[in-house]
Coordinates of C-alpha atoms and ligand atoms in Angstrom, one line a residue:
X1 CA -17.2 -14.0 19.2
X2 CA -17.1 -13.5 15.5
X3 CA -14.3 -10.9 15.4
X4 CA -12.3 -10.3 18.6
X5 CA -9.1 -8.4 18.6
X6 CA -8.8 -8.1 14.9
X7 CA -11.4 -5.7 13.8
X8 CA -10.1 -3.6 10.9
X9 CA -9.8 -4.8 7.4
X10 CA -6.9 -3.1 5.8
X11 CA -7.0 -3.9 2.2
X12 CA -3.7 -2.7 0.9
X13 CA -1.1 -3.0 3.5
X14 CA 2.1 -1.2 3.0
X15 CA 2.3 0.0 6.6
X16 CA 4.2 -2.5 8.6
X17 CA 7.8 -1.4 8.1
X18 CA 10.1 -2.5 10.8
X19 CA 13.1 -0.3 9.9
X20 CA 12.8 3.1 11.5
X21 CA 12.7 5.1 8.4
X22 CA 12.0 4.3 4.8
X23 CA 14.7 4.9 2.2
X24 CA 13.4 6.0 -1.1
X25 CA 16.0 6.1 -3.8
X26 CA 16.5 9.5 -5.3
X27 CA 18.8 8.5 -8.1
X28 CA 16.5 7.8 -11.1
X29 CA 19.3 6.6 -13.4
X30 CA 20.4 4.1 -10.8
X31 CA 16.8 3.0 -10.3
X32 CA 15.9 2.4 -13.9
X33 CA 19.2 0.6 -14.7
X34 CA 19.4 -2.0 -12.1
X35 CA 16.3 -3.8 -10.9
X36 CA 16.9 -6.6 -8.4
X37 CA 16.3 -9.8 -10.2
X38 CA 14.3 -12.2 -8.0
X39 CA 13.7 -15.9 -8.8
X40 CA 10.8 -17.6 -7.1
X41 CA 10.6 -21.4 -7.5
X42 CA 7.0 -22.5 -7.0
X43 CA 3.7 -20.8 -7.7
X44 CA 1.7 -22.2 -4.8
X45 CA 0.4 -20.1 -1.8
X46 CA 3.9 -19.4 -0.6
X47 CA 5.4 -18.4 -3.9
X48 CA 2.5 -16.3 -5.0
X49 CA 2.4 -14.5 -1.7
X50 CA 6.2 -13.9 -1.8
X51 CA 5.9 -12.4 -5.3
X52 CA 2.9 -10.2 -4.3
X53 CA 4.2 -8.9 -1.1
X54 CA 7.8 -8.5 -2.2
X55 CA 6.6 -6.4 -5.2
X56 CA 4.4 -4.2 -2.9
X57 CA 7.1 -3.7 -0.3
X58 CA 9.7 -2.9 -3.0
X59 CA 7.3 -0.5 -4.8
X60 CA 6.6 1.3 -1.5
X61 CA 10.4 1.7 -0.9
X62 CA 11.0 2.8 -4.4
X63 CA 13.2 -0.1 -5.2
X64 CA 12.8 -1.6 -8.7
X65 CA 12.4 -5.4 -8.9
X66 CA 12.1 -7.9 -11.7
X67 CA 10.5 -11.1 -10.4
X68 CA 10.4 -14.4 -12.3
X69 CA 8.3 -17.2 -11.0
X70 CA 9.2 -20.8 -12.1
X71 CA 6.5 -23.4 -11.8
X72 CA 6.7 -26.9 -13.0
X73 CA 2.9 -27.5 -13.2
X74 CA 0.8 -26.0 -16.0
X75 CA -1.2 -24.0 -13.4
X76 CA -0.8 -21.6 -10.5
X77 CA -1.8 -22.9 -7.0
X78 CA 0.2 -26.0 -6.2
X79 CA -1.7 -27.9 -3.6
X80 CA -4.6 -25.5 -4.0
X81 CA -6.3 -26.4 -7.2
X82 CA -9.6 -27.6 -8.6
X83 CA -10.7 -30.3 -11.0
X84 CA -14.1 -30.2 -12.8
X85 CA -16.8 -32.7 -12.2
X86 CA -18.1 -34.3 -15.4
X87 CA -15.1 -32.6 -17.0
X88 CA -17.4 -29.6 -17.2
X89 CA -16.0 -26.1 -16.3
X90 CA -19.4 -25.4 -14.6
X91 CA -18.5 -27.7 -11.7
X92 CA -15.1 -27.0 -10.3
X93 CA -14.3 -29.0 -7.1
X94 CA -11.4 -28.3 -4.7
X95 CA -8.8 -31.1 -4.9
X96 CA -6.5 -29.8 -2.2
X97 CA -6.7 -26.8 0.1
X98 CA -10.4 -26.1 0.4
X99 CA -11.2 -23.9 3.4
X100 CA -9.8 -20.9 5.2
X101 CA -11.3 -18.8 7.9
X102 CA -12.1 -15.1 8.2
X103 CA -9.3 -14.6 10.6
X104 CA -6.8 -15.9 8.0
X105 CA -6.0 -12.3 7.3
X106 CA -3.8 -12.6 4.2
X107 CA -6.2 -14.8 2.3
X108 CA -9.3 -13.0 3.5
X109 CA -7.9 -9.5 2.6
X110 CA -6.5 -10.7 -0.7
X111 CA -9.8 -12.2 -1.7
X112 CA -11.4 -8.9 -0.9
X113 CA -8.9 -6.8 -2.7
X114 CA -9.3 -9.0 -5.8
X115 CA -13.0 -8.8 -5.6
X116 CA -13.3 -12.6 -5.5
X117 CA -16.6 -14.0 -4.3
X118 CA -16.4 -16.1 -1.2
X119 CA -19.0 -18.4 0.2
X120 CA -19.5 -19.9 3.6
X121 CA -18.1 -23.3 3.9
X122 CA -20.0 -24.3 7.0
X123 CA -21.8 -27.6 6.9
X124 CA -25.2 -26.2 7.7
X125 CA -25.2 -23.9 4.7
X126 CA -25.3 -26.7 2.2
X127 CA -27.6 -29.5 1.3
X128 CA -30.3 -28.8 3.9
X129 CA -33.0 -30.3 1.7
X130 CA -31.3 -33.7 1.3
X131 CA -32.5 -36.4 3.7
X132 CA -30.2 -37.2 6.6
X133 CA -28.2 -35.3 9.2
X134 CA -25.5 -32.8 8.1
X135 CA -22.7 -34.5 10.0
X136 CA -21.8 -37.7 11.7
X137 CA -18.7 -38.9 13.4
X138 CA -18.2 -42.6 13.0
X139 CA -15.8 -44.8 14.8
X140 CA -15.9 -47.7 12.4
X141 CA -18.6 -49.4 14.5
X142 CA -21.2 -46.7 15.3
X143 CA -21.9 -43.0 15.1
X144 CA -20.7 -41.4 18.2
X145 CA -22.0 -38.0 17.2
X146 CA -24.6 -36.8 14.7
X147 CA -25.4 -33.2 14.1
X148 CA -28.4 -31.8 12.3
X149 CA -28.4 -28.8 10.0
X150 CA -29.2 -26.2 12.6
X151 CA -26.5 -24.9 15.0
X152 CA -22.8 -25.3 15.2
X153 CA -20.8 -27.4 17.5
X154 CA -20.7 -24.8 20.2
X155 CA -24.3 -23.9 20.7
X156 CA -26.1 -27.1 21.3
X157 CA -27.2 -28.0 24.8
X158 CA -26.9 -31.6 23.8
X159 CA -23.1 -31.3 23.5
X160 CA -22.8 -29.5 26.8
X161 CA -24.8 -32.3 28.4
X162 CA -22.7 -35.0 26.9
X163 CA -19.2 -33.4 27.3
X164 CA -19.6 -31.1 30.3
X165 CA -17.2 -28.1 30.1
X166 CA -14.9 -29.6 27.5
X167 CA -16.4 -27.7 24.5
X168 CA -16.1 -24.4 26.4
X169 CA -12.6 -25.1 27.6
X170 CA -11.6 -26.0 24.1
X171 CA -13.1 -22.8 22.7
X172 CA -11.1 -20.8 25.3
X173 CA -7.9 -22.7 24.6
X174 CA -8.4 -22.2 20.9
X175 CA -8.9 -18.5 21.3
X176 CA -5.9 -18.1 23.5
X177 CA -3.7 -20.1 21.3
X178 CA -4.7 -18.6 18.0
X179 CA -4.2 -15.1 19.5
X180 CA -0.6 -16.0 20.1
X181 CA -0.3 -17.2 16.6
X182 CA -1.8 -14.0 15.2
X183 CA 1.0 -12.0 16.9
X184 CA 3.2 -13.4 14.2
X185 CA 1.5 -11.1 11.7
X186 CA 2.7 -7.8 13.3
X187 CA 5.7 -6.0 14.7
X188 CA 7.6 -6.6 16.8
X189 CA 7.4 -10.3 15.8
X190 CA 6.9 -9.7 12.1
X191 CA 9.0 -10.0 10.0
X192 CA 10.8 -13.0 11.6
X193 CA 14.2 -14.3 10.4
X194 CA 13.8 -17.5 12.5
X195 CA 10.6 -19.4 12.9
X196 CA 11.9 -21.2 16.0
X197 CA 12.6 -17.8 17.6
X198 CA 9.2 -16.3 16.6
X199 CA 7.4 -19.4 17.9
X200 CA 9.3 -19.0 21.1
X201 CA 8.6 -15.3 21.4
X202 CA 4.8 -15.7 21.0
X203 CA 4.9 -18.6 23.5
X204 CA 4.0 -21.4 21.1
X205 CA 6.9 -23.8 21.6
X206 CA 5.2 -25.4 24.5
X207 CA 2.3 -26.1 22.3
X208 CA 4.2 -27.4 19.3
X209 CA 6.3 -29.7 21.5
X210 CA 3.3 -31.5 23.0
X211 CA 1.0 -34.0 21.3
X212 CA -2.7 -33.0 21.0
X213 CA -3.5 -35.7 23.5
X214 CA -1.1 -34.4 26.1
X215 CA -2.0 -30.8 25.7
X216 CA -5.8 -31.4 25.9
X217 CA -5.3 -33.7 28.9
X218 CA -3.2 -31.0 30.7
X219 CA -5.9 -28.4 29.8
X220 CA -8.6 -30.6 31.5
X221 CA -10.4 -31.3 28.3
X222 CA -12.0 -34.7 28.8
X223 CA -11.0 -37.7 26.8
X224 CA -14.5 -38.3 25.4
X225 CA -14.7 -34.8 23.7
X226 CA -11.1 -35.1 22.6
X227 CA -11.6 -38.4 21.0
X228 CA -15.1 -37.9 19.5
X229 CA -14.8 -34.3 18.3
X230 CA -11.3 -33.1 18.2
X231 CA -9.7 -36.2 16.8
X232 CA -12.4 -36.4 14.1
X233 CA -11.2 -32.9 13.2
X234 CA -7.5 -33.7 13.2
X235 CA -8.2 -36.8 11.0
X236 CA -10.3 -34.9 8.4
X237 CA -7.8 -32.0 8.3
X238 CA -4.5 -33.7 8.6
X239 CA -5.1 -37.5 8.5
X240 CA -3.5 -37.8 11.9
X241 CA -4.6 -38.9 15.4
X242 CA -4.2 -37.0 18.7
X243 CA -1.5 -39.3 20.0
X244 CA 0.8 -38.1 17.3
X245 CA -0.1 -34.7 15.9
X246 CA 1.2 -31.8 17.8
X247 CA -1.0 -29.5 19.9
X248 CA -0.8 -26.4 17.8
X249 CA -2.0 -28.1 14.6
X250 CA -4.7 -29.8 16.8
X251 CA -5.9 -26.4 17.9
X252 CA -5.8 -25.0 14.4
X253 CA -8.3 -27.8 13.5
X254 CA -10.7 -26.4 16.0
X255 CA -10.6 -22.9 14.6
X256 CA -13.4 -23.3 12.1
X257 CA -15.5 -20.2 12.8
X258 CA -16.1 -18.1 9.7
X259 CA -15.0 -21.0 7.4
X260 CA -15.1 -19.9 3.8
X261 CA -13.9 -20.7 0.3
X262 CA -13.5 -18.7 -2.9
X263 CA -16.2 -19.6 -5.3
X264 CA -14.9 -21.6 -8.3
X265 CA -11.5 -22.2 -6.5
X266 CA -9.2 -20.8 -3.9
X267 CA -6.3 -20.9 -6.5
X268 CA -7.7 -17.6 -7.9
X269 CA -6.2 -15.8 -4.9
X270 CA -2.8 -17.0 -5.8
X271 CA -3.2 -16.5 -9.5
X272 CA -4.2 -12.8 -8.9
X273 CA -1.3 -12.4 -6.5
X274 CA 1.2 -13.4 -9.2
X275 CA -0.5 -11.2 -11.7
X276 CA -0.5 -8.1 -9.3
X277 CA 3.2 -8.6 -8.7
X278 CA 4.0 -8.0 -12.3
X279 CA 6.2 -11.1 -12.2
X280 CA 7.1 -13.1 -15.3
X281 CA 5.3 -16.4 -14.8
X282 CA 6.9 -19.4 -16.4
X283 CA 4.6 -22.4 -16.2
X284 CA 5.6 -25.9 -17.2
X285 CA 9.1 -24.9 -16.1
X286 CA 10.7 -27.2 -13.5
X287 CA 14.0 -25.9 -12.2
X288 CA 16.3 -28.9 -12.3
X289 CA 19.5 -27.4 -10.8
X290 CA 21.0 -24.2 -9.8
X291 CA 24.4 -22.7 -9.4
X292 CA 25.6 -20.0 -7.1
X293 CA 28.5 -17.8 -7.9
X294 CA 29.7 -16.9 -4.4
X295 CA 31.9 -14.0 -5.5
X296 CA 29.1 -12.1 -7.4
X297 CA 26.3 -13.6 -5.4
X298 CA 24.5 -14.5 -8.6
X299 CA 22.2 -17.6 -9.0
X300 CA 21.8 -19.3 -12.3
X301 CA 18.7 -21.6 -12.7
X302 CA 18.7 -24.5 -15.1
X303 CA 15.4 -25.7 -16.4
X304 CA 16.5 -28.4 -18.8
X305 CA 16.7 -26.7 -22.1
X306 CA 17.3 -23.3 -20.7
X307 CA 19.4 -21.4 -18.2
X308 CA 18.5 -18.1 -16.7
X309 CA 21.0 -16.1 -14.9
X310 CA 21.5 -12.9 -13.0
X311 CA 19.3 -13.6 -10.0
X312 CA 20.6 -12.1 -6.8
X313 CA 17.6 -13.3 -4.8
X314 CA 16.3 -16.8 -4.8
X315 CA 13.1 -18.0 -3.0
X316 CA 12.5 -21.7 -2.8
X317 CA 8.7 -21.7 -2.3
X318 CA 8.0 -25.5 -2.1
X319 CA 8.9 -28.4 0.2
X320 CA 12.5 -29.1 -0.9
X321 CA 12.2 -32.8 -0.7
X322 CA 9.5 -32.8 -3.4
X323 CA 11.3 -30.4 -5.6
X324 CA 12.4 -31.1 -9.1
X325 CA 15.7 -29.8 -7.8
X326 CA 17.8 -32.6 -6.7
X327 CA 20.5 -30.7 -4.7
X328 CA 21.5 -27.2 -3.7
X329 CA 24.9 -25.6 -4.2
X330 CA 27.3 -26.2 -1.3
X331 CA 27.1 -22.5 -0.4
X332 CA 23.6 -23.0 0.8
X333 CA 22.0 -24.9 3.7
X334 CA 19.9 -27.8 2.5
X335 CA 16.5 -28.1 4.3
X336 CA 16.1 -31.4 6.0
X337 CA 13.6 -34.0 4.8
X338 CA 10.5 -34.3 6.9
X339 CA 7.9 -37.0 6.5
X340 CA 4.7 -36.1 4.6
X341 CA 1.3 -37.8 4.7
X342 CA 0.4 -39.6 1.5
X343 CA -3.2 -38.8 1.1
X344 CA -5.6 -40.4 -1.4
X345 CA -8.4 -38.1 -2.4
X346 CA -11.3 -39.5 -4.5
X347 CA -13.9 -37.2 -6.0
X348 CA -16.9 -38.7 -7.7
X349 CA -20.5 -37.9 -8.7
X350 CA -23.5 -40.3 -8.2
X351 CA -27.3 -40.2 -8.0
X352 CA -27.0 -42.2 -4.8
X353 CA -26.8 -41.1 -1.2
X354 CA -24.4 -42.8 1.2
X355 CA -25.6 -46.2 2.3
X356 CA -27.3 -46.5 5.7
X357 CA -26.2 -50.1 5.8
X358 CA -22.6 -49.4 5.3
X359 CA -22.6 -47.4 8.5
X360 CA -24.7 -50.0 10.4
X361 CA -27.8 -47.8 10.4
X362 CA -31.4 -49.1 10.1
X363 CA -32.5 -49.0 6.4
X364 CA -35.0 -46.2 7.1
X365 CA -32.4 -44.0 8.7
X366 CA -30.5 -41.9 6.2
X367 CA -26.7 -41.6 6.6
X368 CA -25.2 -38.2 7.4
X369 CA -24.0 -36.1 4.5
X370 CA -20.5 -35.7 5.8
X371 CA -19.0 -38.6 7.8
X372 CA -15.8 -37.8 9.8
X373 CA -14.2 -40.7 11.6
X374 CA -12.4 -41.3 14.9
X375 CA -11.0 -44.3 16.6
X376 CA -13.3 -46.5 18.7
X377 CA -13.1 -46.3 22.5
X378 CA -9.9 -47.8 23.8
X379 CA -8.2 -48.0 20.4
X380 CA -5.0 -46.1 20.1
X381 CA -2.9 -45.4 17.2
X382 CA 0.4 -47.3 17.5
X383 CA 2.1 -45.1 14.9
X384 CA 1.4 -41.9 13.1
X385 CA 0.2 -43.6 10.0
X386 CA -2.6 -45.5 11.7
X387 CA -6.0 -45.0 10.2
X388 CA -7.6 -47.6 12.5
X389 CA -10.9 -49.4 12.5
X390 CA -12.8 -46.9 10.2
X391 CA -10.3 -47.5 7.4
X392 CA -10.7 -44.0 6.0
X393 CA -10.6 -40.4 7.3
X394 CA -13.7 -38.9 5.9
X395 CA -16.3 -39.0 3.2
X396 CA -18.5 -36.0 2.4
X397 CA -21.3 -35.0 0.2
X398 CA -20.0 -31.7 -1.1
X399 CA -23.1 -30.5 -3.0
X400 CA -25.9 -31.3 -5.4
X401 CA -24.9 -31.1 -9.0
X402 CA -26.7 -31.3 -12.3
X403 CA -25.3 -34.0 -14.6
X404 CA -24.8 -32.1 -17.9
X405 CA -25.3 -35.2 -20.0
X406 CA -28.7 -36.3 -18.4
X407 CA -30.0 -33.2 -16.6
X408 CA -30.4 -35.4 -13.5
X409 CA -29.8 -34.1 -10.0
X410 CA -26.8 -35.9 -8.5
X411 CA -24.4 -35.5 -5.6
X412 CA -20.6 -34.8 -5.6
X413 CA -18.5 -36.6 -3.0
X414 CA -15.0 -36.4 -1.6
X415 CA -13.2 -39.2 0.2
X416 CA -9.9 -38.8 2.2
X417 CA -8.2 -42.1 2.8
X418 CA -4.7 -43.5 3.3
X419 CA -4.9 -45.8 0.3
X420 CA -6.7 -45.5 -3.1
X421 CA -10.5 -46.0 -2.8
X422 CA -11.3 -49.1 -4.7
X423 CA -14.5 -49.7 -6.7
X424 CA -15.6 -52.2 -4.2
X425 CA -15.3 -49.7 -1.3
X426 CA -17.2 -47.0 -3.2
X427 CA -19.9 -49.5 -4.1
X428 CA -20.3 -50.5 -0.5
X429 CA -20.3 -46.9 0.6
X430 CA -23.2 -46.2 -1.8
X431 CA -25.0 -49.5 -1.3
X432 CA -24.8 -50.5 -5.0
X433 CA -23.7 -53.5 -7.0
X434 CA -20.6 -53.7 -9.1
X435 CA -21.0 -54.8 -12.7
X436 CA -20.3 -58.5 -13.6
X437 CA -16.8 -57.5 -14.5
X438 CA -16.3 -56.0 -11.1
X439 CA -16.5 -52.3 -12.0
X440 CA -18.6 -49.4 -10.9
X441 CA -21.5 -49.0 -13.4
X442 CA -21.5 -45.7 -15.2
X443 CA -25.0 -44.9 -14.2
X444 CA -24.0 -45.3 -10.5
X445 CA -20.8 -43.3 -10.6
X446 CA -21.0 -40.8 -13.4
X447 CA -17.6 -39.2 -12.9
X448 CA -14.6 -40.2 -10.8
X449 CA -11.2 -38.6 -10.1
X450 CA -8.4 -40.0 -8.0
X451 CA -5.4 -38.0 -6.7
X452 CA -2.5 -39.0 -4.6
X453 CA -1.0 -36.0 -2.7
X454 CA 2.0 -35.6 -0.4
X455 CA -0.5 -33.4 1.4
X456 CA 1.2 -32.1 4.5
X457 CA 3.8 -33.2 7.0
X458 CA 3.2 -35.6 9.8
X459 CA 2.9 -32.9 12.4
X460 CA 5.2 -34.5 15.0
X461 CA 5.8 -32.5 18.2
X462 CA 8.9 -30.3 17.6
X463 CA 10.7 -27.2 19.0
X464 CA 12.9 -26.6 16.0
X465 CA 11.8 -25.4 12.6
X466 CA 13.7 -25.2 9.4
X467 CA 15.8 -22.1 8.6
X468 CA 14.2 -19.4 6.5
X469 CA 17.5 -18.0 5.2
X470 CA 19.5 -20.7 3.5
X471 CA 22.5 -18.6 2.6
X472 CA 23.3 -15.3 0.8
X473 CA 20.2 -14.1 -0.9
X474 CA 18.5 -17.5 -0.7
X475 CA 15.2 -18.1 1.2
X476 CA 13.0 -21.0 2.1
X477 CA 9.2 -21.0 2.9
X478 CA 8.2 -24.6 3.6
X479 CA 9.7 -24.8 7.0
X480 CA 6.5 -23.4 8.3
X481 CA 4.7 -26.6 7.3
X482 CA 6.1 -28.4 10.3
X483 CA 4.6 -25.6 12.5
X484 CA 1.2 -25.3 10.8
X485 CA 0.4 -26.4 7.2
X486 CA -2.3 -24.4 5.6
X487 CA -2.7 -22.1 2.7
X488 CA -2.6 -19.1 5.1
X489 CA 0.5 -20.1 6.9
X490 CA 2.3 -20.7 3.6
X491 CA 1.1 -17.2 2.5
X492 CA 2.3 -15.8 5.8
X493 CA 5.8 -17.2 5.2
X494 CA 5.8 -15.9 1.7
X495 CA 4.9 -12.4 2.9
X496 CA 7.5 -12.7 5.7
X497 CA 10.2 -13.6 3.2
X498 CA 9.1 -10.7 1.0
X499 CA 9.5 -8.3 3.9
X500 CA 12.9 -9.7 4.9
X501 CA 14.3 -9.4 1.4
X502 CA 13.1 -5.8 0.9
X503 CA 14.4 -4.9 4.4
X504 CA 17.8 -6.2 3.4
X505 CA 17.8 -4.1 0.2
X506 CA 16.7 -1.0 2.2
X507 CA 19.6 -1.6 4.7
X508 CA 22.1 -2.1 1.8
X509 CA 20.9 1.1 0.1
X510 CA 21.2 3.0 3.3
X511 CA 24.7 1.6 3.8
X512 CA 25.7 2.6 0.3
X513 CA 24.3 6.0 0.7
X514 CA 26.1 6.4 3.9
X515 CA 29.4 5.4 2.2
X516 CA 28.6 7.8 -0.6
X517 CA 27.9 10.7 1.8
X518 CA 31.1 9.9 3.8
X519 CA 33.1 10.1 0.6
X520 CA 31.6 13.3 -0.5
X521 CA 32.1 15.0 2.8
Ligands
LIG1 C1 -6.1 -32.7 0.1 C2 -5.6 -31.5 0.8 C3 -6.5 -30.7 1.5 C4 -6.0 -29.6 2.2 N1 -7.0 -28.8 2.8 C5 -6.6 -27.6 3.3 C6 -7.6 -26.7 3.7 O1 -8.8 -27.0 3.7 N2 -7.2 -25.5 4.2 C7 -5.9 -25.1 4.1 O2 -5.6 -23.9 4.5 N3 -4.9 -25.9 3.7 C8 -5.3 -27.1 3.2 N4 -4.3 -28.0 2.7 C9 -2.9 -27.5 2.7 C10 -2.6 -26.5 1.7 O3 -3.1 -26.9 0.4 C11 -1.1 -26.3 1.6 O4 -0.6 -26.1 2.9 C12 -0.7 -25.1 0.8 O5 -1.4 -25.0 -0.4 C13 0.8 -25.2 0.5 O6 1.2 -24.1 -0.4 P1 2.8 -24.0 -0.7 O7 2.9 -22.9 -1.7 O8 3.6 -23.9 0.5 O9 3.2 -25.3 -1.4 P2 2.6 -25.9 -2.8 O10 1.2 -25.6 -3.0 O11 3.0 -27.4 -2.8 O12 3.4 -25.2 -3.9 C14 4.7 -25.5 -4.3 C15 4.8 -25.3 -5.8 O13 6.2 -25.5 -6.2 C16 6.2 -26.2 -7.4 N5 7.6 -26.8 -7.6 C17 8.2 -27.6 -6.7 N6 9.5 -27.8 -7.1 C18 9.6 -27.1 -8.2 C19 10.8 -26.9 -9.1 N7 12.0 -27.4 -8.9 N8 10.6 -26.0 -10.2 C20 9.4 -25.4 -10.4 N9 8.3 -25.6 -9.6 C21 8.5 -26.4 -8.5 C22 5.1 -27.2 -7.3 O14 4.7 -27.7 -8.6 C23 4.0 -26.4 -6.6 O15 3.1 -25.8 -7.5 C24 -4.7 -29.1 2.0 C25 -3.8 -29.9 1.3 C26 -4.2 -31.0 0.6 C27 -3.3 -31.8 -0.2
LIG2 C1 23.2 -8.8 -14.9 O1 22.9 -7.7 -14.1 C2 23.8 -6.7 -14.1 C3 23.4 -5.7 -13.0 O2 22.0 -5.6 -12.9 C4 24.0 -6.1 -15.4 O3 25.0 -5.1 -15.5 C5 24.3 -7.2 -16.4 O4 24.3 -6.7 -17.7 C6 23.3 -8.3 -16.3 N1 23.8 -9.4 -17.2 C7 22.9 -10.1 -17.9 C8 23.5 -11.2 -18.7 O5 21.7 -9.9 -18.0
LIG3 C1 2.8 -3.3 -11.9 O1 2.8 -2.6 -13.1 C2 1.8 -1.6 -13.2 C3 1.9 -1.1 -14.6 O2 3.2 -0.7 -15.0 C4 2.1 -0.6 -12.2 O3 1.1 0.4 -12.2 C5 2.0 -1.2 -10.8 O4 2.3 -0.3 -9.8 C6 3.0 -2.4 -10.7 N1 2.8 -3.1 -9.5 C7 3.8 -3.3 -8.6 C8 3.4 -4.0 -7.3 O5 4.9 -2.9 -8.8
LIG4 C1 13.8 -9.6 -16.0 O1 13.9 -11.0 -15.8 C2 13.8 -11.7 -17.1 C3 13.8 -13.2 -16.8 O2 12.5 -13.6 -16.4 C4 15.0 -11.3 -17.9 O3 14.9 -11.9 -19.2 C5 15.0 -9.8 -18.1 O4 16.2 -9.4 -18.8 C6 15.0 -9.1 -16.8 N1 14.9 -7.6 -17.0 C7 15.8 -6.8 -16.5 C8 15.6 -5.4 -16.7 O5 16.8 -7.2 -15.8
LIG5 C1 -13.3 -36.9 -18.4 O1 -12.0 -36.9 -19.0 C2 -11.3 -38.1 -18.7 C3 -9.9 -37.8 -19.2 O2 -9.8 -37.0 -20.3 C4 -12.0 -39.2 -19.5 O3 -11.2 -40.4 -19.2 C5 -13.4 -39.4 -18.9 O4 -14.0 -40.4 -19.6 C6 -14.2 -38.1 -19.0 N1 -15.4 -38.3 -18.3 C7 -16.6 -37.7 -18.7 C8 -17.7 -38.0 -17.8 O5 -16.7 -37.0 -19.7
LIG6 C1 -16.6 -6.6 -7.9 O1 -17.5 -7.6 -8.3 C2 -18.9 -7.2 -8.4 C3 -19.8 -8.4 -8.7 O2 -19.1 -9.4 -9.5 C4 -19.0 -6.1 -9.5 O3 -20.3 -5.7 -9.6 C5 -18.0 -5.0 -9.1 O4 -18.0 -4.0 -10.1 C6 -16.6 -5.5 -8.9 N1 -15.8 -4.4 -8.4 C7 -14.5 -4.2 -8.8 C8 -13.8 -3.1 -8.1 O5 -14.0 -4.9 -9.6

């Protein structure tokens, strides 16, 4: 069950050309003189992967490129980034994208190629010596599931007893659905110039156009399992309930086998990708506007003080609505706005464990290390923003950490919630008192970091996805987020765009050579 159809790990992958034959330029003068100038806006998973794969494909085809990556932040990674507990570089913690799975081929292979150390991100591998169960699912009133350190979700007889065949049916459905998705990595589907067409070709439109609730019901997966297990998973991963999130994203939440993370931060994959592409990386450089000269096909990018011209290829590798760019030239299609989740992430360290009392447990019963939430029986989410009775999506003890100031053993926590976690909420969660001025005492919460993200789209059921090609030489990656929003899918779209761009160049070269030969004959 660990590795099914995908068995080989190909580290450097130049091999998936879709054009019949590969055109290698013979004319050295021509090659050296005129590299294709490519501008990539955004150095997250999508932009880094575009740069990396485009450079590889171009090198394999003998086409010179000059890539420039514009990034408004002072770091590479975008929504994949770390902050450091206690402000100490010894304790980086993921603030955004945290986990990928072994079958996430682009990330997995890149981590391997870059010799980055990955570690298992499964619950059972951490904190086994801390009192309390590893995982609990709380509905705001009681724990509907608790799971000890041993064993995963699939192999406990207890689950089968409680949920009947639902876990097995879910596993089968997950495998069948993810196999369809993985077809998008290879010919004849890859590269795809339309995501809507690709989704249709692999048979996933029926899945993206249903809600998780509908799809699970039609697949005979009982309501109890759906609500208690699957919805806890859609809430922790996407802050969305089954009545509203589409079924493909629901299934993605169940694909957790081989969960891993790059030690000290997943962003390192994207950092290395940019480096390996030989691109010029411009940090702290928001692109504020751009012009397109339709007659020459040249894009000019304005970054405030500066303008950079001569780009014949432009890749917008970020959700356009959150761009520093306010508008696109009229020669291009403007991506439509889609609604994103506002997610409040709170990270903190404390010597305290989660409070039994907060969760209504007896004082001698320790709380689980990770608490996922779901809606109580009979409660439905009237709209897609509903968090419901529990009031938050998840809180988890990430790991034990040593406070560098005191040498004391403490715990690092992460909360996902629809609103900022107040001091009072954190105090109740830990079973501690606020100071007389109503603040968390520094000995109770030794470090705290709050972040508001536009984390991912509300994954509403849909059968149409944003265009990839926005006009001549202009490409867009973030349409894939309405399909599935993960580091891997953004990287897949970046790779796909890289392939499409280089294929177009190869076709142009071929045409020019044809013209040339026709003339000389
Ligand atoms: C809290 C949280 C938890 C998550 N958990 C997971 C997880 O466990 N696993 C997983 O796979 N995914 C997870 N995700 C989702 C994942 O992080 C994203 O899907 C992925 O990182 C998106 O990558 P991207 O490159 O498409 O976009 P981004 O990472 O948003 O990158 C876009 C970049 O473009 C830059 N930019 C925008 N406009 C401009 C401009 N005009 N000029 C210059 N630069 C610009 C931005 O600064 C940004 O760096 C999580 C996300 C969040 C927020
Ligand atoms: C732009 O590119 C063309 C062709 O690559 C080149 O001839 C020209 O000199 C370049 N202009 C600038 C300003 O770099
Ligand atoms: C990047 O530059 C190095 C050194 O010039 C070169 O060896 C390598 O092939 C280049 N990589 C790509 C992908 O073009
Ligand atoms: C490569 O792109 C940079 C902009 O990042 C530009 O300054 C440089 O002139 C380009 N090089 C060539 C050979 O076109
Ligand atoms: C960490 O840095 C922040 C911002 O610079 C500061 O406000 C905070 O007091 C620091 N915390 C610790 C524990 O050093
Ligand atoms: C990969 O990392 C290991 C351990 O950090 C190191 O021993 C090895 O030399 C590295 N290999 C390469 C190819 O960088």
